[in-house]
Short mmCIF file of C-alpha atoms in Angstrom, two decimals:
data_model
loop_
_atom_site.label_atom_id
_atom_site.label_comp_id
_atom_site.label_asym_id
_atom_site.label_seq_id
_atom_site.Cartn_x
_atom_site.Cartn_y
_atom_site.Cartn_z
CA UNK U 1 3.96 -45.46 22.97
CA UNK U 2 4.83 -44.44 19.38
CA UNK U 3 0.85 -44.77 18.35
CA UNK U 4 0.17 -42.21 21.26
CA UNK U 5 2.85 -39.78 20.03
CA UNK U 6 1.78 -40.15 16.37
CA UNK U 7 -1.77 -39.48 17.46
CA UNK U 8 -0.68 -36.61 19.77
CA UNK U 9 1.22 -34.98 16.84
CA UNK U 10 -1.81 -35.66 14.34
CA UNK U 11 -4.36 -33.74 16.91
CA UNK U 12 -1.70 -30.93 17.49
CA UNK U 13 -1.25 -30.45 13.42
CA UNK U 14 -4.95 -30.60 13.20
CA UNK U 15 -5.43 -27.84 16.01
CA UNK U 16 -2.76 -25.72 14.26
CA UNK U 17 -4.40 -25.98 11.05
CA UNK U 18 -7.87 -24.77 12.43
CA UNK U 19 -6.19 -21.89 14.27
CA UNK U 20 -4.49 -20.59 11.05
CA UNK U 21 -7.84 -20.29 9.27
CA UNK U 22 -8.79 -16.67 9.36
CA UNK U 23 -12.26 -17.64 8.93
CA UNK U 24 -15.18 -19.68 10.64
CA UNK U 25 -18.68 -20.31 9.63
CA UNK U 26 -21.30 -21.26 12.15
CA UNK U 27 -25.06 -20.92 12.75
CA UNK U 28 -25.93 -19.67 16.53
CA UNK U 29 -29.53 -20.21 17.10
CA UNK U 30 -29.03 -17.88 20.07
CA UNK U 31 -28.29 -15.00 17.68
CA UNK U 32 -31.13 -16.24 15.11
CA UNK U 33 -33.53 -15.90 17.89
CA UNK U 34 -32.17 -12.34 18.59
CA UNK U 35 -32.10 -11.08 14.98
CA UNK U 36 -35.89 -12.50 14.76
CA UNK U 37 -36.85 -10.21 17.83
CA UNK U 38 -34.92 -7.11 16.05
CA UNK U 39 -36.75 -7.79 12.85
CA UNK U 40 -39.86 -8.02 14.35
CA UNK U 41 -39.71 -4.75 16.27
CA UNK U 42 -37.91 -2.71 13.12
CA UNK U 43 -34.61 -2.33 14.57
CA UNK U 44 -31.84 -0.75 12.37
CA UNK U 45 -30.21 -2.60 9.97
CA UNK U 46 -32.69 -5.55 9.63
CA UNK U 47 -33.79 -7.34 6.52
CA UNK U 48 -37.29 -6.19 5.11
CA UNK U 49 -37.67 -9.57 3.32
CA UNK U 50 -37.16 -11.37 6.59
CA UNK U 51 -39.71 -9.20 8.34
CA UNK U 52 -41.98 -9.63 5.32
CA UNK U 53 -42.19 -13.32 5.69
CA UNK U 54 -42.62 -13.13 9.43
CA UNK U 55 -45.43 -10.65 9.91
CA UNK U 56 -48.44 -12.35 7.93
CA UNK U 57 -47.89 -15.34 9.75
CA UNK U 58 -47.72 -13.76 13.45
CA UNK U 59 -49.22 -10.40 13.47
CA UNK U 60 -52.52 -11.29 15.26
CA UNK U 61 -50.70 -13.15 17.97
CA UNK U 62 -51.41 -11.04 21.13
CA UNK U 63 -48.73 -12.97 23.18
CA UNK U 64 -46.21 -12.38 20.66
CA UNK U 65 -47.22 -8.83 20.23
CA UNK U 66 -46.56 -8.16 24.03
CA UNK U 67 -43.56 -9.91 23.65
CA UNK U 68 -41.95 -7.37 20.91
CA UNK U 69 -43.31 -4.51 23.19
CA UNK U 70 -41.18 -6.29 25.95
CA UNK U 71 -38.21 -6.43 23.81
CA UNK U 72 -38.37 -2.72 22.52
CA UNK U 73 -38.68 -1.70 26.25
CA UNK U 74 -35.10 -3.46 27.14
CA UNK U 75 -32.10 -0.98 27.36
CA UNK U 76 -29.34 -3.09 25.73
CA UNK U 77 -27.34 0.01 24.04
CA UNK U 78 -24.95 1.50 26.54
CA UNK U 79 -21.99 3.47 24.98
CA UNK U 80 -18.49 4.17 25.90
CA UNK U 81 -15.82 6.02 24.27
CA UNK U 82 -12.16 4.94 23.36
CA UNK U 83 -9.83 8.12 23.77
CA UNK U 84 -7.38 9.31 21.36
CA UNK U 85 -9.28 8.71 18.20
CA UNK U 86 -10.41 11.34 15.76
CA UNK U 87 -14.15 12.75 15.89
CA UNK U 88 -14.43 11.51 12.17
CA UNK U 89 -13.88 7.98 13.11
CA UNK U 90 -16.00 5.31 15.01
CA UNK U 91 -14.45 5.79 18.83
CA UNK U 92 -17.70 4.59 20.46
CA UNK U 93 -18.04 1.05 21.49
CA UNK U 94 -21.54 -0.34 22.56
CA UNK U 95 -22.59 -3.14 25.02
CA UNK U 96 -24.96 -4.41 22.19
CA UNK U 97 -21.87 -5.42 20.11
CA UNK U 98 -20.65 -7.34 23.16
CA UNK U 99 -24.01 -9.01 23.64
CA UNK U 100 -24.27 -9.79 19.91
CA UNK U 101 -20.75 -11.42 20.22
CA UNK U 102 -21.89 -13.30 23.16
CA UNK U 103 -24.85 -14.54 21.19
CA UNK U 104 -22.80 -15.47 18.27
CA UNK U 105 -20.43 -17.66 20.44
CA UNK U 106 -23.14 -19.27 22.32
CA UNK U 107 -24.89 -22.50 21.19
CA UNK U 108 -27.85 -22.09 23.43
CA UNK U 109 -29.69 -19.44 25.07
CA UNK U 110 -28.62 -20.59 28.67
CA UNK U 111 -24.84 -20.73 27.30
CA UNK U 112 -25.51 -16.85 26.27
CA UNK U 113 -26.66 -16.09 29.67
CA UNK U 114 -23.59 -17.34 31.24
CA UNK U 115 -21.37 -15.58 28.42
CA UNK U 116 -23.33 -12.31 28.80
CA UNK U 117 -23.03 -11.74 32.67
CA UNK U 118 -21.72 -8.38 33.42
CA UNK U 119 -22.49 -6.72 30.24
CA UNK U 120 -25.99 -5.38 31.22
CA UNK U 121 -27.41 -4.97 34.74
CA UNK U 122 -28.55 -8.09 35.97
CA UNK U 123 -32.23 -7.27 36.00
CA UNK U 124 -32.07 -6.22 32.48
CA UNK U 125 -30.18 -9.42 31.28
CA UNK U 126 -32.52 -11.62 32.88
CA UNK U 127 -35.39 -9.89 31.09
CA UNK U 128 -33.44 -10.35 27.89
CA UNK U 129 -32.99 -14.16 28.45
CA UNK U 130 -36.72 -14.57 29.40
CA UNK U 131 -38.00 -13.07 26.36
CA UNK U 132 -35.34 -15.05 23.89
CA UNK U 133 -36.54 -18.21 25.71
CA UNK U 134 -40.15 -17.26 24.85
CA UNK U 135 -39.46 -16.06 21.30
CA UNK U 136 -37.69 -19.29 20.50
CA UNK U 137 -40.87 -20.91 20.35
CA UNK U 138 -42.02 -18.89 17.76
CA UNK U 139 -38.68 -18.74 16.06
CA UNK U 140 -38.85 -22.84 15.70
CA UNK U 141 -42.36 -22.83 14.34
CA UNK U 142 -41.78 -19.90 11.81
CA UNK U 143 -38.30 -20.37 10.62
CA UNK U 144 -35.91 -22.95 12.15
CA UNK U 145 -37.73 -26.19 11.88
CA UNK U 146 -38.53 -25.52 8.15
CA UNK U 147 -34.96 -23.78 7.28
CA UNK U 148 -32.38 -25.33 9.62
CA UNK U 149 -31.40 -27.74 7.01
CA UNK U 150 -30.96 -25.00 4.35
CA UNK U 151 -29.02 -22.59 6.32
CA UNK U 152 -26.70 -25.71 7.36
CA UNK U 153 -26.22 -26.50 3.73
CA UNK U 154 -25.55 -22.94 2.95
CA UNK U 155 -22.80 -22.89 5.65
CA UNK U 156 -21.14 -26.17 4.03
CA UNK U 157 -21.10 -24.30 0.56
CA UNK U 158 -19.54 -21.17 2.25
CA UNK U 159 -16.86 -23.08 3.90
CA UNK U 160 -15.30 -24.22 0.69
CA UNK U 161 -13.79 -20.83 0.24
CA UNK U 162 -12.27 -20.70 3.75
CA UNK U 163 -8.96 -21.95 2.49
CA UNK U 164 -8.25 -19.30 0.11
CA UNK U 165 -9.59 -16.70 2.58
CA UNK U 166 -6.27 -16.48 4.64
CA UNK U 167 -4.17 -14.98 1.79
CA UNK U 168 -7.12 -12.90 0.90
CA UNK U 169 -7.06 -11.26 4.46
CA UNK U 170 -3.45 -10.55 4.91
CA UNK U 171 -3.35 -8.70 1.45
CA UNK U 172 -6.61 -6.40 2.72
CA UNK U 173 -5.06 -6.20 6.18
CA UNK U 174 -1.70 -5.08 4.93
CA UNK U 175 -3.73 -2.17 2.57
CA UNK U 176 -5.56 -1.00 5.71
CA UNK U 177 -2.35 -0.98 7.64
CA UNK U 178 -4.79 -2.64 10.43
CA UNK U 179 -3.43 -4.27 13.78
CA UNK U 180 -5.71 -7.32 13.43
CA UNK U 181 -3.70 -10.36 13.86
CA UNK U 182 -4.25 -13.62 11.93
CA UNK U 183 -4.54 -15.65 15.12
CA UNK U 184 -7.74 -14.12 16.01
CA UNK U 185 -9.97 -15.79 13.45
CA UNK U 186 -13.46 -14.03 12.21
CA UNK U 187 -16.74 -16.12 13.57
CA UNK U 188 -18.97 -15.61 10.48
CA UNK U 189 -22.48 -16.39 11.90
CA UNK U 190 -25.37 -17.10 9.43
CA UNK U 191 -29.09 -16.80 9.97
CA UNK U 192 -31.73 -17.87 7.67
CA UNK U 193 -33.84 -15.63 5.36
CA UNK U 194 -36.52 -17.65 3.52
CA UNK U 195 -36.34 -17.23 -0.12
CA UNK U 196 -34.25 -16.98 -3.35
CA UNK U 197 -34.83 -13.08 -3.77
CA UNK U 198 -34.70 -10.37 -1.48
CA UNK U 199 -33.07 -7.86 0.69
CA UNK U 200 -30.32 -9.52 2.99
CA UNK U 201 -28.17 -7.67 5.74
CA UNK U 202 -24.86 -7.84 7.46
CA UNK U 203 -23.44 -6.51 10.33
CA UNK U 204 -19.74 -6.64 12.09
CA UNK U 205 -18.97 -7.01 15.82
CA UNK U 206 -15.37 -7.31 16.37
CA UNK U 207 -14.80 -10.66 15.02
CA UNK U 208 -18.22 -11.86 14.87
CA UNK U 209 -19.83 -11.09 11.55
CA UNK U 210 -23.44 -11.66 11.22
CA UNK U 211 -24.51 -12.32 7.80
CA UNK U 212 -28.14 -12.81 6.39
CA UNK U 213 -28.32 -15.52 3.74
CA UNK U 214 -31.23 -16.28 1.61
CA UNK U 215 -31.97 -20.12 2.01
CA UNK U 216 -32.22 -20.91 -1.58
CA UNK U 217 -29.69 -18.47 -2.64
CA UNK U 218 -26.80 -19.89 -4.99
CA UNK U 219 -24.34 -17.06 -5.29
CA UNK U 220 -21.60 -18.29 -2.62
CA UNK U 221 -18.89 -15.97 -4.50
CA UNK U 222 -21.18 -12.83 -3.76
CA UNK U 223 -21.93 -13.88 -0.14
CA UNK U 224 -17.86 -14.48 0.29
CA UNK U 225 -17.79 -10.58 -0.97
CA UNK U 226 -20.38 -9.59 1.63
CA UNK U 227 -18.31 -11.22 4.36
CA UNK U 228 -15.16 -9.79 3.45
CA UNK U 229 -17.11 -6.41 3.18
CA UNK U 230 -18.00 -6.65 6.90
CA UNK U 231 -14.35 -7.88 7.50
CA UNK U 232 -13.04 -4.64 6.14
CA UNK U 233 -15.24 -2.42 8.49
CA UNK U 234 -13.64 -4.24 11.41
CA UNK U 235 -9.92 -3.81 9.85
CA UNK U 236 -10.50 -0.14 9.24
CA UNK U 237 -11.95 0.28 13.07
CA UNK U 238 -8.67 -1.46 14.12
CA UNK U 239 -6.00 0.68 12.63
CA UNK U 240 -3.79 2.29 15.43
CA UNK U 241 -5.02 5.60 16.83
CA UNK U 242 -1.95 7.31 15.49
CA UNK U 243 -2.76 6.11 11.65
CA UNK U 244 -6.50 7.06 12.34
CA UNK U 245 -5.21 10.46 13.29
CA UNK U 246 -3.00 10.48 10.05
CA UNK U 247 -5.87 9.46 7.65
CA UNK U 248 -8.05 12.45 9.55
CA UNK U 249 -5.24 15.13 8.68
CA UNK U 250 -4.82 13.73 5.18
CA UNK U 251 -8.64 14.50 4.67
CA UNK U 252 -8.24 17.81 6.60
CA UNK U 253 -5.43 18.82 4.59
CA UNK U 254 -7.17 18.45 1.16
CA UNK U 255 -8.58 21.87 -0.15
CA UNK U 256 -11.71 20.34 -1.61
CA UNK U 257 -15.04 21.43 -0.23
CA UNK U 258 -16.32 17.54 -0.70
CA UNK U 259 -13.71 16.20 1.54
CA UNK U 260 -15.92 15.90 4.53
CA UNK U 261 -18.52 14.05 2.26
CA UNK U 262 -15.90 11.75 0.72
CA UNK U 263 -14.51 11.12 4.20
CA UNK U 264 -18.21 10.16 5.51
CA UNK U 265 -18.57 7.44 2.70
CA UNK U 266 -15.01 6.38 2.66
CA UNK U 267 -15.43 3.53 5.21
CA UNK U 268 -18.33 2.03 3.53
CA UNK U 269 -17.18 2.60 0.05
CA UNK U 270 -13.82 1.26 0.43
CA UNK U 271 -15.19 -1.96 1.95
CA UNK U 272 -17.54 -2.27 -1.13
CA UNK U 273 -14.69 -1.69 -3.42
CA UNK U 274 -12.76 -4.37 -1.93
CA UNK U 275 -15.29 -7.01 -0.53
CA UNK U 276 -17.96 -6.73 -3.46
CA UNK U 277 -15.47 -5.68 -6.08
CA UNK U 278 -11.98 -7.29 -5.39
CA UNK U 279 -12.58 -10.15 -3.60
CA UNK U 280 -15.29 -11.02 -6.03
CA UNK U 281 -12.99 -10.91 -8.99
CA UNK U 282 -10.21 -12.63 -6.90
CA UNK U 283 -12.58 -15.43 -6.20
CA UNK U 284 -14.36 -15.83 -9.42
CA UNK U 285 -12.19 -14.02 -12.07
CA UNK U 286 -14.69 -11.38 -12.85
CA UNK U 287 -16.31 -8.40 -11.44
CA UNK U 288 -20.05 -8.16 -10.80
CA UNK U 289 -21.74 -6.26 -13.54
CA UNK U 290 -24.74 -5.40 -11.50
CA UNK U 291 -24.82 -2.72 -8.50
CA UNK U 292 -22.31 -3.60 -5.80
CA UNK U 293 -24.12 -1.73 -2.93
CA UNK U 294 -27.95 -0.69 -2.84
CA UNK U 295 -26.94 2.97 -2.13
CA UNK U 296 -26.41 5.42 -5.36
CA UNK U 297 -23.39 6.97 -3.43
CA UNK U 298 -21.94 4.10 -1.75
CA UNK U 299 -22.00 2.06 -5.12
CA UNK U 300 -20.83 4.87 -7.55
CA UNK U 301 -18.11 5.91 -4.99
CA UNK U 302 -16.87 2.27 -4.52
CA UNK U 303 -16.79 1.82 -8.52
CA UNK U 304 -14.73 5.11 -8.80
CA UNK U 305 -12.21 3.59 -6.10
CA UNK U 306 -11.83 0.07 -7.52
CA UNK U 307 -9.15 0.93 -9.86
CA UNK U 308 -7.17 2.31 -7.29
CA UNK U 309 -7.97 -0.21 -4.96
CA UNK U 310 -6.65 -2.90 -7.17
CA UNK U 311 -3.65 -1.10 -8.06
CA UNK U 312 -2.68 -0.70 -4.50
CA UNK U 313 -3.35 -4.37 -3.58
CA UNK U 314 -1.33 -5.41 -6.71
CA UNK U 315 1.47 -3.49 -5.55
CA UNK U 316 1.07 -4.45 -1.81
CA UNK U 317 0.96 -0.88 -0.99
CA UNK U 318 -1.05 0.57 2.02
CA UNK U 319 -3.48 3.43 2.12
CA UNK U 320 -1.38 6.85 1.68
CA UNK U 321 -2.19 10.30 1.27
CA UNK U 322 -2.11 10.06 -2.57
CA UNK U 323 -4.74 7.40 -2.05
CA UNK U 324 -7.22 9.83 -0.21
CA UNK U 325 -6.51 12.65 -2.32
CA UNK U 326 -7.56 10.80 -5.20
CA UNK U 327 -10.68 9.37 -3.37
CA UNK U 328 -11.56 12.98 -2.75
CA UNK U 329 -11.30 14.30 -6.19
CA UNK U 330 -13.12 10.96 -7.54
CA UNK U 331 -16.08 11.59 -5.15
CA UNK U 332 -16.52 15.38 -6.22
CA UNK U 333 -16.28 14.44 -9.97
CA UNK U 334 -18.83 11.80 -9.27
CA UNK U 335 -21.18 13.74 -7.14
CA UNK U 336 -21.17 17.54 -7.62
CA UNK U 337 -24.37 18.30 -6.00
CA UNK U 338 -23.82 16.36 -2.44
CA UNK U 339 -23.35 19.46 -0.42
CA UNK U 340 -27.03 19.95 -0.22
CA UNK U 341 -28.32 16.47 -0.82
CA UNK U 342 -30.28 15.18 2.24
CA UNK U 343 -29.15 11.38 1.43
CA UNK U 344 -25.72 12.47 1.74
CA UNK U 345 -25.83 14.75 4.65
CA UNK U 346 -27.64 12.23 6.92
CA UNK U 347 -25.03 9.51 6.18
CA UNK U 348 -22.98 10.68 8.98
CA UNK U 349 -25.07 12.44 11.26
CA UNK U 350 -25.40 13.50 15.02
CA UNK U 351 -28.72 13.61 16.20
CA UNK U 352 -29.96 15.79 19.43
CA UNK U 353 -33.44 15.20 20.66
CA UNK U 354 -35.44 15.55 23.90
CA UNK U 355 -36.89 11.89 23.43
CA UNK U 356 -36.50 10.27 26.87
CA UNK U 357 -37.46 6.47 26.18
CA UNK U 358 -35.68 3.63 24.30
CA UNK U 359 -38.89 3.30 22.44
CA UNK U 360 -38.92 6.92 21.59
CA UNK U 361 -35.69 7.03 20.07
CA UNK U 362 -36.22 3.95 18.12
CA UNK U 363 -39.27 5.30 16.49
CA UNK U 364 -37.19 8.45 15.83
CA UNK U 365 -34.36 6.38 14.01
CA UNK U 366 -37.22 4.44 12.23
CA UNK U 367 -38.83 7.52 10.59
CA UNK U 368 -35.46 8.36 9.07
CA UNK U 369 -34.39 4.81 8.40
CA UNK U 370 -37.47 4.44 6.21
CA UNK U 371 -36.25 6.99 3.72
CA UNK U 372 -32.38 7.59 4.49
CA UNK U 373 -29.29 5.43 4.93
CA UNK U 374 -27.84 6.75 8.29
CA UNK U 375 -24.58 4.63 8.41
CA UNK U 376 -23.17 6.56 11.41
CA UNK U 377 -25.28 8.44 13.71
CA UNK U 378 -25.05 9.11 17.41
CA UNK U 379 -28.15 10.35 19.43
CA UNK U 380 -27.99 12.53 22.08
CA UNK U 381 -30.53 13.68 24.89
CA UNK U 382 -31.65 15.92 26.17
CA UNK U 383 -30.88 18.87 23.55
CA UNK U 384 -30.11 21.62 26.15
CA UNK U 385 -27.83 19.48 28.08
CA UNK U 386 -24.57 21.43 28.44
CA UNK U 387 -22.45 18.40 27.10
CA UNK U 388 -25.11 18.17 23.97
CA UNK U 389 -25.05 22.09 23.30
CA UNK U 390 -21.05 21.77 23.26
CA UNK U 391 -21.05 19.06 20.87
CA UNK U 392 -23.59 20.99 18.69
CA UNK U 393 -20.90 23.78 18.33
CA UNK U 394 -17.84 21.39 17.73
CA UNK U 395 -18.65 18.08 16.26
CA UNK U 396 -17.51 17.96 12.66
CA UNK U 397 -20.37 15.99 10.92
CA UNK U 398 -24.09 16.92 10.05
CA UNK U 399 -25.96 18.22 13.17
CA UNK U 400 -29.53 17.22 13.20
CA UNK U 401 -31.89 18.70 15.77
CA UNK U 402 -35.40 17.29 16.29
CA UNK U 403 -37.71 19.71 18.67
CA UNK U 404 -41.05 18.43 19.67
CA UNK U 405 -40.88 20.27 23.04
CA UNK U 406 -39.76 23.09 24.81
CA UNK U 407 -39.79 24.92 21.31
CA UNK U 408 -39.30 28.39 22.58
CA UNK U 409 -36.57 27.44 25.13
CA UNK U 410 -34.82 25.39 22.45
CA UNK U 411 -34.79 28.06 19.75
CA UNK U 412 -33.41 30.60 22.04
CA UNK U 413 -30.36 28.16 23.00
CA UNK U 414 -30.03 27.53 19.29
CA UNK U 415 -29.97 31.14 18.16
CA UNK U 416 -27.03 31.80 20.49
CA UNK U 417 -25.08 28.86 18.65
CA UNK U 418 -26.15 29.90 15.30
CA UNK U 419 -26.81 33.24 14.22
CA UNK U 420 -28.13 32.24 11.03
CA UNK U 421 -31.23 31.61 12.75
CA UNK U 422 -31.70 35.35 14.18
CA UNK U 423 -34.61 35.93 12.15
CA UNK U 424 -36.41 33.12 12.93
CA UNK U 425 -39.35 33.67 15.35
CA UNK U 426 -41.31 31.80 17.92
CA UNK U 427 -44.18 31.62 15.50
CA UNK U 428 -42.24 29.51 13.08
CA UNK U 429 -41.90 26.82 15.69
CA UNK U 430 -45.86 26.68 15.90
CA UNK U 431 -45.95 24.79 12.77
CA UNK U 432 -44.12 21.75 11.65
CA UNK U 433 -40.92 23.38 10.07
CA UNK U 434 -37.91 22.18 8.43
CA UNK U 435 -34.75 24.41 8.59
CA UNK U 436 -31.55 23.75 6.74
CA UNK U 437 -28.25 25.78 6.41
CA UNK U 438 -24.38 25.93 6.88
CA UNK U 439 -22.97 27.29 9.78
CA UNK U 440 -19.53 29.23 10.09
CA UNK U 441 -17.57 26.03 10.29
CA UNK U 442 -19.12 25.08 7.08
CA UNK U 443 -21.11 22.34 8.57
CA UNK U 444 -24.53 21.29 7.48
CA UNK U 445 -27.44 22.26 10.16
CA UNK U 446 -30.49 20.57 9.80
CA UNK U 447 -33.41 21.54 12.31
CA UNK U 448 -36.99 19.75 12.47
CA UNK U 449 -39.57 21.54 14.57
CA UNK U 450 -42.76 19.44 15.16
CA UNK U 451 -45.71 19.89 17.12
CA UNK U 452 -47.30 16.46 17.29
CA UNK U 453 -46.33 12.84 16.15
CA UNK U 454 -47.14 13.07 12.69
CA UNK U 455 -45.11 16.11 12.26
CA UNK U 456 -41.89 13.92 12.20
CA UNK U 457 -43.09 11.57 9.56
CA UNK U 458 -44.39 14.68 7.28
CA UNK U 459 -41.14 16.41 7.59
CA UNK U 460 -38.82 13.47 7.15
CA UNK U 461 -40.85 12.48 3.84
CA UNK U 462 -40.70 16.19 2.78
CA UNK U 463 -37.00 15.88 3.02
CA UNK U 464 -36.92 12.93 0.65
CA UNK U 465 -39.05 14.73 -1.71
CA UNK U 466 -37.20 17.62 -1.85
CA UNK U 467 -33.65 15.73 -1.91
CA UNK U 468 -31.77 18.95 -1.91
CA UNK U 469 -32.02 21.96 0.31
CA UNK U 470 -31.94 25.55 -0.93
CA UNK U 471 -28.76 27.49 0.43
CA UNK U 472 -30.38 30.92 -0.10
CA UNK U 473 -33.00 30.32 2.35
CA UNK U 474 -33.08 29.01 6.34
CA UNK U 475 -36.80 27.70 6.06
CA UNK U 476 -36.91 24.85 3.32
CA UNK U 477 -40.56 23.93 4.33
CA UNK U 478 -43.30 24.74 6.63
CA UNK U 479 -46.86 23.05 7.38
CA UNK U 480 -49.17 26.07 7.78
#
């Protein structure tokens, strides 16, 4: 009896110890296969290094190419909005997040099938499962059979940092004033990217953090910085609606013309300052001397924020209005030309298009994604839908309108919204034309009028070349 009681207590203590860890690492093969298909269809946020490894080995396989086409035709991304949150914050949730959470928690594709029931229409879910099962054969051949052992070894190395993670989490959570509780651990799902050097990616989905890991990478501390970076996004999202409104009001109350741009980059830069900066120093004793993020504005803003972040975390002081005001001032001083920089304006953007299919929308995002980082973007179609015209008038971020059909009708509607377009004629819209200006609400408006498929790529490339737009004119570029 005593032995049984002792065994019961030992098991209970072990379970309690596991439950108290804020972070758990795993390798979910179902998610690895899903990410493999996302990578091969060039979805947003995938690793170009992984794609470059895969493509030469499989590009000529006609069966796999058809599998990619079938995957692109799936509609996985249905959105719903949470009420009571400010427009500048992430109030939208997606069924794709729910699917990824189910994938991360599953150990087999059949288990994922059971976990994902009800997220998508049943017919669409069945198609997804069928595609994943067929894709798994290719994934085994190209990645899994050669690199399963490597990624499992990487997982073991990262698990050595888990014991100190709970205290770090508590400090960061308090700073963010986040509602996330320590009894809900973060499940860190690793997927292999063959090689030692290259570009890895990471994405947060509630408590499922998906982290790409180079199979021969030895930078465990840097990888932990990435894990905490993604965790920071979740903690930021999980502030109460009331505190999110408070932060929104602090930004709005600041008189600086740079406040909206600082706000647009705030989430990403703060996650970088904490995860890639403060956490790295907390674990290793020193800051990274190289760039913390592969984006000039996010990296620069994060390094400007770092002293304030370190000060607040040392004092166990949460985000307050002085912190926000200082962040805006730092951004303005660091980047005085941001108000006309396309790479800044497209960081947080509402896109309006007449694209009808999921493939068309994906191709549109890819055209911009080749040249610009769109950290927060929403896409609405068709342009002339009443709710979309209303959003064009009121949503605070950059408004990007892409016109590839119904040119005259769309121009007429836009002229009613934006008097700045009064001198633009129908003839201007018979060419590939790029227009940019600020409206009466001091919001950047960008309009691309294209007359064929090549026009989109031409104008986006030109935006990259120009970098800035001229506030003294509306038409920035036109292909005669």
